[in-house]
PDB file of C-alpha atoms in Angstrom:
ATOM      1  CA  MET A 219     114.456 -10.867  78.969  1.00 37.00           C
ATOM      2  CA  PRO A 220     118.241 -10.391  79.211  1.00 43.00           C
ATOM      3  CA  GLU A 221     119.322  -6.754  79.065  1.00 50.00           C
ATOM      4  CA  SER A 222     122.329  -7.250  76.807  1.00 71.00           C
ATOM      5  CA  LEU A 223     122.140  -9.659  73.886  1.00 82.00           C
ATOM      6  CA  PRO A 224     124.834 -10.649  71.419  1.00 82.00           C
ATOM      7  CA  ALA A 225     124.266  -9.422  67.880  1.00 87.00           C
ATOM      8  CA  SER A 226     125.473 -12.799  66.669  1.00 92.00           C
ATOM      9  CA  VAL A 227     126.358 -15.953  68.565  1.00 92.00           C
ATOM     10  CA  LEU A 228     128.758 -16.856  65.772  1.00 95.00           C
ATOM     11  CA  ASP A 229     131.019 -13.885  66.412  1.00 92.00           C
ATOM     12  CA  LEU A 230     131.563 -14.119  70.182  1.00 90.00           C
ATOM     13  CA  ALA A 231     134.497 -16.561  70.072  1.00 93.00           C
ATOM     14  CA  PRO A 232     135.907 -19.161  67.681  1.00 95.00           C
ATOM     15  CA  VAL A 233     134.667 -22.008  69.874  1.00 97.00           C
ATOM     16  CA  LEU A 234     131.307 -22.417  71.617  1.00 98.00           C
ATOM     17  CA  PRO A 235     131.707 -24.748  74.617  1.00 98.00           C
ATOM     18  CA  VAL A 236     128.943 -27.351  74.824  1.00 98.00           C
ATOM     19  CA  VAL A 237     128.386 -28.030  78.527  1.00 98.00           C
ATOM     20  CA  VAL A 238     126.502 -30.911  80.144  1.00 97.00           C
ATOM     21  CA  LEU A 239     125.950 -30.138  83.834  1.00 98.00           C
ATOM     22  CA  GLN A 240     125.404 -33.012  86.221  1.00 97.00           C
ATOM     23  CA  ASP A 241     125.439 -30.695  89.241  1.00 98.00           C
ATOM     24  CA  ALA A 242     124.241 -27.078  89.149  1.00 98.00           C
ATOM     25  CA  ALA A 243     126.870 -26.239  91.789  1.00 98.00           C
ATOM     26  CA  ASP A 244     129.532 -26.706  89.107  1.00 98.00           C
ATOM     27  CA  ALA A 245     128.007 -24.093  86.820  1.00 98.00           C
ATOM     28  CA  VAL A 246     129.573 -20.919  88.233  1.00 98.00           C
ATOM     29  CA  PRO A 247     133.180 -22.115  88.670  1.00 98.00           C
ATOM     30  CA  LEU A 248     133.024 -23.852  85.305  1.00 98.00           C
ATOM     31  CA  ALA A 249     131.737 -20.727  83.577  1.00 98.00           C
ATOM     32  CA  ARG A 250     134.331 -18.566  85.312  1.00 98.00           C
ATOM     33  CA  ALA A 251     137.084 -20.844  84.019  1.00 98.00           C
ATOM     34  CA  LEU A 252     135.744 -20.687  80.462  1.00 98.00           C
ATOM     35  CA  VAL A 253     135.391 -16.897  80.534  1.00 98.00           C
ATOM     36  CA  ALA A 254     138.880 -16.509  81.983  1.00 98.00           C
ATOM     37  CA  GLY A 255     140.171 -18.668  79.150  1.00 97.00           C
ATOM     38  CA  GLY A 256     138.569 -16.433  76.530  1.00 96.00           C
ATOM     39  CA  LEU A 257     135.352 -18.332  75.757  1.00 97.00           C
ATOM     40  CA  PRO A 258     132.463 -16.151  76.981  1.00 96.00           C
ATOM     41  CA  ALA A 259     129.622 -17.885  75.130  1.00 97.00           C
ATOM     42  CA  ILE A 260     128.577 -21.056  76.939  1.00 98.00           C
ATOM     43  CA  GLU A 261     125.951 -23.487  75.663  1.00 98.00           C
ATOM     44  CA  VAL A 262     124.334 -25.306  78.602  1.00 98.00           C
ATOM     45  CA  THR A 263     122.538 -28.304  77.146  1.00 98.00           C
ATOM     46  CA  LEU A 264     119.103 -29.332  78.380  1.00 98.00           C
ATOM     47  CA  ARG A 265     120.198 -32.942  78.802  1.00 96.00           C
ATOM     48  CA  THR A 266     120.185 -33.090  82.596  1.00 97.00           C
ATOM     49  CA  PRO A 267     117.881 -31.985  85.439  1.00 98.00           C
ATOM     50  CA  ALA A 268     120.591 -29.522  86.545  1.00 98.00           C
ATOM     51  CA  ALA A 269     120.594 -27.575  83.271  1.00 98.00           C
ATOM     52  CA  LEU A 270     118.159 -24.743  83.991  1.00 98.00           C
ATOM     53  CA  ALA A 271     119.431 -24.142  87.513  1.00 98.00           C
ATOM     54  CA  GLY A 272     122.982 -24.074  86.184  1.00 98.00           C
ATOM     55  CA  LEU A 273     122.003 -21.704  83.397  1.00 98.00           C
ATOM     56  CA  ARG A 274     120.381 -19.354  85.906  1.00 98.00           C
ATOM     57  CA  ALA A 275     123.435 -19.484  88.170  1.00 98.00           C
ATOM     58  CA  ILE A 276     125.745 -18.513  85.305  1.00 98.00           C
ATOM     59  CA  ALA A 277     123.454 -15.704  84.178  1.00 97.00           C
ATOM     60  CA  GLU A 278     123.294 -14.252  87.689  1.00 97.00           C
ATOM     61  CA  GLY A 279     126.791 -14.976  88.965  1.00 97.00           C
ATOM     62  CA  VAL A 280     129.369 -14.816  86.173  1.00 97.00           C
ATOM     63  CA  PRO A 281     130.051 -11.354  84.728  1.00 93.00           C
ATOM     64  CA  GLY A 282     131.326 -11.567  81.191  1.00 95.00           C
ATOM     65  CA  ALA A 283     129.608 -14.856  80.455  1.00 97.00           C
ATOM     66  CA  VAL A 284     127.061 -15.138  77.660  1.00 97.00           C
ATOM     67  CA  PRO A 285     125.047 -18.198  78.693  1.00 97.00           C
ATOM     68  CA  GLY A 286     122.793 -19.964  76.255  1.00 98.00           C
ATOM     69  CA  ALA A 287     120.592 -23.041  76.213  1.00 98.00           C
ATOM     70  CA  GLY A 288     121.323 -25.973  73.930  1.00 98.00           C
ATOM     71  CA  THR A 289     119.416 -29.100  72.926  1.00 98.00           C
ATOM     72  CA  VAL A 290     116.236 -27.014  72.786  1.00 98.00           C
ATOM     73  CA  ILE A 291     113.807 -29.333  71.016  1.00 98.00           C
ATOM     74  CA  THR A 292     110.281 -28.200  71.959  1.00 97.00           C
ATOM     75  CA  PRO A 293     108.495 -24.851  71.802  1.00 97.00           C
ATOM     76  CA  GLU A 294     107.628 -25.231  75.491  1.00 96.00           C
ATOM     77  CA  GLN A 295     111.303 -25.213  76.490  1.00 98.00           C
ATOM     78  CA  VAL A 296     112.000 -21.848  74.896  1.00 98.00           C
ATOM     79  CA  ALA A 297     110.262 -19.580  77.411  1.00 96.00           C
ATOM     80  CA  GLY A 298     111.743 -21.445  80.376  1.00 97.00           C
ATOM     81  CA  CYS A 299     115.257 -21.084  79.006  1.00 98.00           C
ATOM     82  CA  VAL A 300     114.897 -17.355  78.433  1.00 97.00           C
ATOM     83  CA  ALA A 301     113.370 -16.924  81.898  1.00 97.00           C
ATOM     84  CA  ALA A 302     116.398 -18.739  83.345  1.00 97.00           C
ATOM     85  CA  GLY A 303     118.730 -16.238  81.682  1.00 97.00           C
ATOM     86  CA  ALA A 304     119.549 -17.752  78.306  1.00 97.00           C
ATOM     87  CA  ARG A 305     120.913 -15.089  76.001  1.00 97.00           C
ATOM     88  CA  PHE A 306     120.814 -17.394  73.002  1.00 97.00           C
ATOM     89  CA  LEU A 307     119.204 -20.711  72.024  1.00 98.00           C
ATOM     90  CA  VAL A 308     120.595 -23.681  70.095  1.00 98.00           C
ATOM     91  CA  SER A 309     118.681 -26.649  68.705  1.00 98.00           C
ATOM     92  CA  PRO A 310     119.909 -29.848  67.042  1.00 98.00           C
ATOM     93  CA  GLY A 311     117.153 -29.511  64.444  1.00 98.00           C
ATOM     94  CA  TRP A 312     113.976 -27.536  63.886  1.00 98.00           C
ATOM     95  CA  THR A 313     110.278 -27.728  63.179  1.00 97.00           C
ATOM     96  CA  ASP A 314     107.898 -24.926  62.240  1.00 97.00           C
ATOM     97  CA  GLY A 315     106.591 -24.812  65.803  1.00 98.00           C
ATOM     98  CA  LEU A 316     110.032 -24.673  67.378  1.00 98.00           C
ATOM     99  CA  LEU A 317     111.217 -22.067  64.884  1.00 98.00           C
ATOM    100  CA  THR A 318     108.201 -19.881  65.629  1.00 98.00           C
ATOM    101  CA  ALA A 319     108.863 -20.095  69.368  1.00 98.00           C
ATOM    102  CA  MET A 320     112.548 -19.268  68.988  1.00 98.00           C
ATOM    103  CA  THR A 321     111.827 -16.382  66.618  1.00 97.00           C
ATOM    104  CA  SER A 322     109.388 -14.945  69.160  1.00 97.00           C
ATOM    105  CA  ALA A 323     111.737 -15.382  72.136  1.00 96.00           C
ATOM    106  CA  GLY A 324     113.642 -12.163  71.587  1.00 95.00           C
ATOM    107  CA  VAL A 325     117.110 -13.735  71.762  1.00 96.00           C
ATOM    108  CA  PRO A 326     119.466 -14.960  69.007  1.00 96.00           C
ATOM    109  CA  PHE A 327     119.132 -18.618  68.068  1.00 97.00           C
ATOM    110  CA  LEU A 328     120.858 -21.273  66.003  1.00 98.00           C
ATOM    111  CA  PRO A 329     118.461 -23.862  64.572  1.00 98.00           C
ATOM    112  CA  GLY A 330     120.121 -27.117  63.590  1.00 98.00           C
ATOM    113  CA  VAL A 331     120.468 -28.259  59.982  1.00 98.00           C
ATOM    114  CA  SER A 332     122.209 -31.096  58.188  1.00 98.00           C
ATOM    115  CA  THR A 333     120.914 -30.818  54.610  1.00 97.00           C
ATOM    116  CA  ALA A 334     120.835 -28.196  51.878  1.00 98.00           C
ATOM    117  CA  SER A 335     117.029 -28.291  51.841  1.00 98.00           C
ATOM    118  CA  GLU A 336     116.885 -27.374  55.528  1.00 98.00           C
ATOM    119  CA  VAL A 337     119.269 -24.482  54.917  1.00 98.00           C
ATOM    120  CA  VAL A 338     117.168 -23.205  52.018  1.00 98.00           C
ATOM    121  CA  ALA A 339     113.998 -23.484  54.114  1.00 98.00           C
ATOM    122  CA  LEU A 340     115.542 -21.385  56.891  1.00 98.00           C
ATOM    123  CA  LEU A 341     116.872 -18.776  54.464  1.00 98.00           C
ATOM    124  CA  GLU A 342     113.358 -18.539  53.041  1.00 98.00           C
ATOM    125  CA  ARG A 343     112.153 -17.717  56.567  1.00 97.00           C
ATOM    126  CA  GLY A 344     114.798 -15.036  57.067  1.00 97.00           C
ATOM    127  CA  VAL A 345     117.174 -17.112  59.197  1.00 98.00           C
ATOM    128  CA  SER A 346     120.799 -17.064  58.028  1.00 98.00           C
ATOM    129  CA  GLU A 347     122.721 -18.287  61.102  1.00 98.00           C
ATOM    130  CA  MET A 348     122.468 -21.997  61.880  1.00 98.00           C
ATOM    131  CA  LYS A 349     123.999 -24.922  63.715  1.00 98.00           C
ATOM    132  CA  PHE A 350     125.369 -27.631  61.403  1.00 98.00           C
ATOM    133  CA  PHE A 351     124.787 -30.900  63.244  1.00 98.00           C
ATOM    134  CA  PRO A 352     126.062 -33.578  63.493  1.00 98.00           C
ATOM    135  CA  ALA A 353     128.966 -31.959  61.692  1.00 98.00           C
ATOM    136  CA  GLN A 354     131.352 -34.842  61.118  1.00 97.00           C
ATOM    137  CA  ALA A 355     128.663 -37.430  60.463  1.00 97.00           C
ATOM    138  CA  ALA A 356     126.761 -35.104  58.110  1.00 97.00           C
ATOM    139  CA  GLY A 357     129.693 -34.493  55.794  1.00 97.00           C
ATOM    140  CA  GLY A 358     132.134 -32.301  57.697  1.00 98.00           C
ATOM    141  CA  THR A 359     134.150 -29.574  56.047  1.00 98.00           C
ATOM    142  CA  ALA A 360     133.638 -30.973  52.544  1.00 98.00           C
ATOM    143  CA  TYR A 361     129.881 -30.618  52.858  1.00 98.00           C
ATOM    144  CA  LEU A 362     130.027 -27.112  54.300  1.00 98.00           C
ATOM    145  CA  ARG A 363     132.476 -26.035  51.604  1.00 98.00           C
ATOM    146  CA  SER A 364     130.059 -27.271  48.953  1.00 98.00           C
ATOM    147  CA  LEU A 365     127.255 -25.154  50.453  1.00 98.00           C
ATOM    148  CA  ALA A 366     129.256 -21.914  50.402  1.00 97.00           C
ATOM    149  CA  GLY A 367     128.903 -21.367  46.663  1.00 96.00           C
ATOM    150  CA  PRO A 368     125.146 -21.778  46.114  1.00 98.00           C
ATOM    151  CA  LEU A 369     124.128 -20.590  49.606  1.00 98.00           C
ATOM    152  CA  PRO A 370     126.554 -17.789  50.530  1.00 97.00           C
ATOM    153  CA  ARG A 371     124.152 -16.077  52.960  1.00 97.00           C
ATOM    154  CA  ALA A 372     124.109 -19.054  55.313  1.00 98.00           C
ATOM    155  CA  ARG A 373     126.601 -19.052  58.213  1.00 98.00           C
ATOM    156  CA  PHE A 374     127.172 -21.988  60.505  1.00 98.00           C
ATOM    157  CA  CYS A 375     128.343 -23.216  63.877  1.00 98.00           C
ATOM    158  CA  PRO A 376     129.340 -26.820  63.113  1.00 98.00           C
ATOM    159  CA  THR A 377     128.999 -29.096  66.139  1.00 98.00           C
ATOM    160  CA  GLY A 378     129.394 -32.827  66.605  1.00 97.00           C
ATOM    161  CA  GLY A 379     132.626 -34.772  66.494  1.00 97.00           C
ATOM    162  CA  ILE A 380     134.864 -31.707  66.206  1.00 97.00           C
ATOM    163  CA  THR A 381     138.273 -31.860  67.887  1.00 97.00           C
ATOM    164  CA  PRO A 382     141.070 -29.352  68.536  1.00 96.00           C
ATOM    165  CA  GLU A 383     142.807 -30.865  65.513  1.00 96.00           C
ATOM    166  CA  SER A 384     139.864 -30.553  63.110  1.00 96.00           C
ATOM    167  CA  ALA A 385     138.501 -27.230  64.383  1.00 97.00           C
ATOM    168  CA  PRO A 386     140.949 -25.017  62.429  1.00 96.00           C
ATOM    169  CA  GLU A 387     139.884 -26.598  59.132  1.00 97.00           C
ATOM    170  CA  TYR A 388     136.271 -25.723  59.908  1.00 97.00           C
ATOM    171  CA  LEU A 389     137.166 -22.214  61.042  1.00 97.00           C
ATOM    172  CA  ASN A 390     138.985 -21.564  57.771  1.00 96.00           C
ATOM    173  CA  LEU A 391     135.754 -21.992  55.806  1.00 97.00           C
ATOM    174  CA  PRO A 392     134.112 -18.730  54.698  1.00 96.00           C
ATOM    175  CA  ASN A 393     130.666 -19.802  55.924  1.00 97.00           C
ATOM    176  CA  VAL A 394     131.732 -20.874  59.427  1.00 97.00           C
ATOM    177  CA  GLY A 395     131.593 -18.339  62.244  1.00 97.00           C
ATOM    178  CA  CYS A 396     132.529 -20.636  65.115  1.00 97.00           C
ATOM    179  CA  VAL A 397     132.529 -24.310  66.042  1.00 98.00           C
ATOM    180  CA  GLY A 398     130.862 -26.072  68.952  1.00 98.00           C
ATOM    181  CA  GLY A 399     132.619 -28.658  71.058  1.00 98.00           C
ATOM    182  CA  SER A 400     133.087 -30.137  74.493  1.00 97.00           C
ATOM    183  CA  TRP A 401     136.783 -31.044  74.508  1.00 98.00           C
ATOM    184  CA  MET A 402     137.612 -28.050  76.742  1.00 98.00           C
ATOM    185  CA  VAL A 403     135.144 -29.252  79.404  1.00 98.00           C
ATOM    186  CA  PRO A 404     136.099 -32.931  79.858  1.00 97.00           C
ATOM    187  CA  SER A 405     133.798 -34.723  82.274  1.00 96.00           C
ATOM    188  CA  ASP A 406     136.629 -35.907  84.496  1.00 97.00           C
ATOM    189  CA  ALA A 407     137.905 -32.356  84.976  1.00 98.00           C
ATOM    190  CA  VAL A 408     134.417 -31.105  85.831  1.00 97.00           C
ATOM    191  CA  ALA A 409     133.848 -33.966  88.278  1.00 96.00           C
ATOM    192  CA  ALA A 410     137.189 -33.240  89.962  1.00 97.00           C
ATOM    193  CA  GLY A 411     136.621 -29.497  90.041  1.00 97.00           C
ATOM    194  CA  ASP A 412     139.822 -28.998  88.070  1.00 98.00           C
ATOM    195  CA  TRP A 413     138.960 -25.486  86.932  1.00 98.00           C
ATOM    196  CA  PRO A 414     142.571 -24.507  86.128  1.00 98.00           C
ATOM    197  CA  ARG A 415     142.705 -27.354  83.585  1.00 98.00           C
ATOM    198  CA  ILE A 416     139.449 -26.190  82.006  1.00 98.00           C
ATOM    199  CA  GLU A 417     140.722 -22.612  81.856  1.00 98.00           C
ATOM    200  CA  ARG A 418     143.899 -23.809  80.131  1.00 98.00           C
ATOM    201  CA  LEU A 419     141.933 -25.870  77.601  1.00 98.00           C
ATOM    202  CA  ALA A 420     139.615 -22.920  76.987  1.00 98.00           C
ATOM    203  CA  ARG A 421     142.554 -20.603  76.398  1.00 97.00           C
ATOM    204  CA  GLU A 422     143.993 -23.027  73.863  1.00 97.00           C
ATOM    205  CA  ALA A 423     140.610 -23.281  72.122  1.00 97.00           C
ATOM    206  CA  ALA A 424     140.243 -19.501  72.030  1.00 96.00           C
ATOM    207  CA  THR A 425     143.443 -19.201  69.987  1.00 95.00           C
ATOM    208  CA  LEU A 426     142.126 -21.451  67.213  1.00 93.00           C
ATOM    209  CA  GLY A 427     140.456 -18.492  65.532  1.00 74.00           C
ATOM    210  CA  ALA A 428     143.852 -16.853  65.051  1.00 61.00           C
ATOM    211  CA  ARG A 429     144.705 -19.581  62.542  1.00 47.00           C
ATOM    212  CA  ARG A 430     142.202 -18.322  59.990  1.00 47.00           C
TER     213      ARG A 430
END
């Protein structure tokens, strides 16, 4: 288990980069660029064969990074992610089995929700920090604003369709701790190894929280 865990994923930075690694060799320089730009929390999605190796490389080789695993959708994936160095877990949705596995993993996690009923069900189970996904398609800021009144204990990381232009509106909501996005890690920049560009985009994203 990781030695140092964040108390809350939502409070590490205003933006949580969502990273899809095609090549594990890109993981360390990519993570270094994000950390240098002020975004220490990095969600490595389990969408490619390179994900776990990349996650492990970040955990072992990038001081200051807080690597996590995203797109966690089965209980079986949880232990492997933590063993690879994940210091938090993110899922697009949840089931009882997945929630049990994440709760038992010993690291913070953000189960995905898109309806009020799912939020209430998680609150009933003692979980108050969640991923709101897919944010734009599920109602965006208007939906989250409507949840703040009746469900004030729930806090969210909206992800899905968020842009640098729309992120500040999300971050101004009282029930949003951070937003998830991939605009600061464009695939062409990663493929070209343009780490200075990624650092610049990360630095710009890190300032979005100052607009609250």
